Amino acid sequence: ATAQCTACHTTGDFSTLPTLANIHANAPSTTSNCAQCHGAAAPSFAIPARGFSVVGLPSNHIPTSASCEACHVGAGSSVPTLPVPDGARFSGSAMSHAGITANCAACHGPGIGASTFAGITGIVAMPPTSPMGPSAHIPSSTTCESCHLGSLANVSGLIPASTTRTAPGTLFATPLPTSSQIHSGVTSGCAGCHEANYAWMGISSYPISPTVKTAGALYRGFQTRPNATGGTFAITDAAHPNTGDCSQCHSSTTAFSAIDKPANHIPTAASAECSACHTTSDYSVMPSITNIHANAPSTTNNCAQCHGSAAPSFAIPAANFSIVGLPSNHIPTTASCEVCHVGTGSSIAAVPVVDGARFSGSRMSHAGITNNCAACHLPSGSTATFAGITRIVGMPPTSPMGASAHIPSGTTCESCHLGTLANVSGLIPASATRTAPGTLFATPAPTGPQIHAGITSGCNACHEAGYVWMGMASYPISPTVLTAGAQYRGFQTRPRAAAGTYNVANASHPASGDCSQCHTGTTFFSSQGKPDGHIPTTIASCSTCHVVAGDYSVAGLTTSMATLHTGISSGCASCHTAGAGAGPFAGCTTQATCASPPPITYQPKTMPLAAGGSPTAPSSQTHVPVGSTPCESCHSRTVFTSFAGMNMKNNATAHNAVSTATCMSCHEGTPKYTWYGVSITTKGVGHEGRKAGQDCVPCHQRSFNKFVTLARVKPVLRSAITMSSPRMMPEFPGSTAEGGVEVSARFNHQGVLPGQCQSCHNGQLAKGLPVKHVMTRLSCDTCHRNTAWTPAQFNHQGTLAGQCQSCHNGSGAAGKPSGHFFTTRSCDSCHRTVAWVPVTYTHLAPGYQPQVDKPTCVSCHITNGEIIPRQLRGGPRPKPIPVTPGS
């Protein structure tokens, strides 16, 4: 915000591109937020004519949400330090895994190569899972981090782009994934990894225990299917099955137990014993249906626990055992099985289910169904569409048009026919023979709003002359003849020369075009509708504006503009913009004097623009340029007789509308700009201090009711050793009027550089040194503050030792007063900068130091001077007392 153009554009030619160092030194931040320029917005900064572009994120950049500087700045990266200097590049940076705990596969997934990502010459990718062997990764549907997240501790910090580690042998093997991590989500398909003689990368880290067949043991480590000879990962067990998934008998992923219930065993009640169903010692003999259901977790409900989507998982092909599940063509329903399949007249009379029960022959219940009727009542209407259903009512076809065709509709069945469910309540036999047409879907008849839900146009698709549809006899037209001012209800088709069952006779009615071009509403057809080109309006009643009955010409309109704009509070430009295509609007009348076609009768007032002129060139015939700002942002929404009366003064909204323009584009004094209906405040006589071409904003704030003297920017700080905190530069009173324009009462010195006070305080632009001021060439801010000239205080910080007399000579600053000790030494030999007293004096020779009860200073310095004068012989001249070291 504080950067000047010249900070980057160091020459007078702004087409000469700045250096990278200057660009980055003046960025909004020189230490962070590189993505502000180098992110998605990078292409927008390109200047093709100058060959200038900003480096953006490559399409094959490593996926990351980290900031650019997390990887591209620092020791070992492409940019050692910030701000970025000339010659810097993004290439050669390092990668940081900080904060990454998920989606490792985005970079390290299968098939990732060294050249997959921009600037990466080596990257670890997941090894292939086939062919099976010591170099193959175990097949897994889990993410990398499910097992290897702990290994991130080995890759913390910045990783060079040239890292060449490859799998196997990477740090992904340390620490070892746990059994729970490896088997996360696995409940079956064990043989996919644990088949006889299988081996995988890193499996040697999981040795089996015990290594021999042991009764009741829990076999841990990586195990394969036992066989006759055994091996490194298999025990010897010739009796073990040679095929089948391990989960058929073993249920745990922590250990293989010697005896276990198959993982795909049917759910049973917690209290049920094996012998309750398996009545013999041979578990391969299937129990009876009666015993199975008697020991189910529930004997009265929740049939879907076994007969739902999980049914195939319980199959035992070797024993020819399977469970009946939901057929793929079952009626779509969320109801439980027992709602339809249990009860009098259904396939199962009562629960618990006994031997010989079947799902066939059940009934259908519509209880609770209020939507998605089309899922069952498909337009095909064919028989046996669903399992066990011999008859079902389907939606009739919509073409060809005729008495057997359903009205074309984009709505759902229940939008019109939901009330018919009262006629099909209870359980419906699967052999129900109702078919369309003539079904209960016709009772009650759908209402007009139901049929027309969401329809605002395209009426002629159903209401064309001669059209007819199924059930239209339930909507007789009324009246049946052409009647002035009538509202035609019932099912209507386009009027024509001869009357019909669904149309009135009206030879003058248009023979083509959509009904919605003239008629509004779906409750009835009125005898007079809006013409093409009517003014856009939300007013429902024509008589609101057309106050003379039967006269739709301009003469019959209301004279109240407020009435014509009823309900309009925005979008004024859609009508009141020249060339917008919204006007002029066509008039329409039913009077005999109305020409055909109707003449253009109304042109709304549009934004002023001089004929053939530029929309931005200053002119008394041209509106102030506002871009796309809506009219109503500045002009009243309730004054419909004139757009006049707009006041830019005190109007922030109006000025915001032209915020893309500089202040001087309107408020410059020469030439004097003029706009339609606007009196502009321009630079007054005596205005000083602005550079040629400089805009008003650097000095004046956008307060919209006055020009404020100076904008506030960062203050200049100075320190004084006598103060506990820094003090700010002075801020002097300004004038109360400048060029006839009200200004602020104070001048804000914020942003004025140190030592530059006299550029203004020279006695002409601002107050200079008063007559009795100490003569000095120092800048005002050396002693004065910005709140007031006094008290003044000089800051000696930075003054060189021994240079006091360069100022303290009685002219530039106070000198030695009368009676002062005569000496040629500098003031700071005895005095301090904070005050003249107390004084500390030290003899140059170490042997002459003041001592207690010894001669005083004037014992020797009898003339109040630094040099002791020669005395007469024989006089009582005391000798100095030497001071020995340490005394």
PDB file of C-alpha atoms in Angstrom, residues 266-273 276-277 287-300 351-355:
ATOM      1  CA  ILE A 266     -26.030 -67.034   9.654  1.00  0.00           C
ATOM      2  CA  PRO A 267     -26.691 -64.561  12.536  1.00  0.00           C
ATOM      3  CA  THR A 268     -28.043 -66.359  15.584  1.00  0.00           C
ATOM      4  CA  ALA A 269     -29.513 -65.357  18.920  1.00  0.00           C
ATOM      5  CA  ALA A 270     -26.874 -64.681  21.571  1.00  0.00           C
ATOM      6  CA  SER A 271     -28.226 -67.501  23.752  1.00  0.00           C
ATOM      7  CA  ALA A 272     -28.438 -70.075  20.937  1.00  0.00           C
ATOM      8  CA  GLU A 273     -26.181 -73.145  21.146  1.00  0.00           C
ATOM      9  CA  ALA A 276     -30.045 -75.972  18.740  1.00  0.00           C
ATOM     10  CA  CYS A 277     -29.784 -76.048  14.941  1.00  0.00           C
ATOM     11  CA  PRO A 287     -30.476 -77.622   9.900  1.00  0.00           C
ATOM     12  CA  SER A 288     -34.206 -77.393   9.223  1.00  0.00           C
ATOM     13  CA  ILE A 289     -35.841 -74.047   8.287  1.00  0.00           C
ATOM     14  CA  THR A 290     -37.941 -74.265  11.460  1.00  0.00           C
ATOM     15  CA  ASN A 291     -34.860 -74.628  13.693  1.00  0.00           C
ATOM     16  CA  ILE A 292     -32.976 -71.834  11.886  1.00  0.00           C
ATOM     17  CA  HIS A 293     -35.790 -69.288  12.361  1.00  0.00           C
ATOM     18  CA  ALA A 294     -36.516 -70.415  15.908  1.00  0.00           C
ATOM     19  CA  ASN A 295     -32.922 -69.451  16.847  1.00  0.00           C
ATOM     20  CA  ALA A 296     -32.668 -66.243  14.787  1.00  0.00           C
ATOM     21  CA  PRO A 297     -31.809 -62.995  16.614  1.00  0.00           C
ATOM     22  CA  SER A 298     -35.496 -62.062  16.214  1.00  0.00           C
ATOM     23  CA  THR A 299     -38.308 -64.488  15.439  1.00  0.00           C
ATOM     24  CA  THR A 300     -40.909 -61.794  14.645  1.00  0.00           C
ATOM     25  CA  VAL A 351     -43.941 -65.992  12.489  1.00  0.00           C
ATOM     26  CA  PRO A 352     -41.638 -67.618  13.429  1.00  0.00           C
ATOM     27  CA  VAL A 353     -41.205 -69.026   9.935  1.00  0.00           C
ATOM     28  CA  VAL A 354     -41.485 -72.828   9.625  1.00  0.00           C
ATOM     29  CA  ASP A 355     -40.465 -75.442   7.065  1.00  0.00           C
TER      30      ASP A 355
END
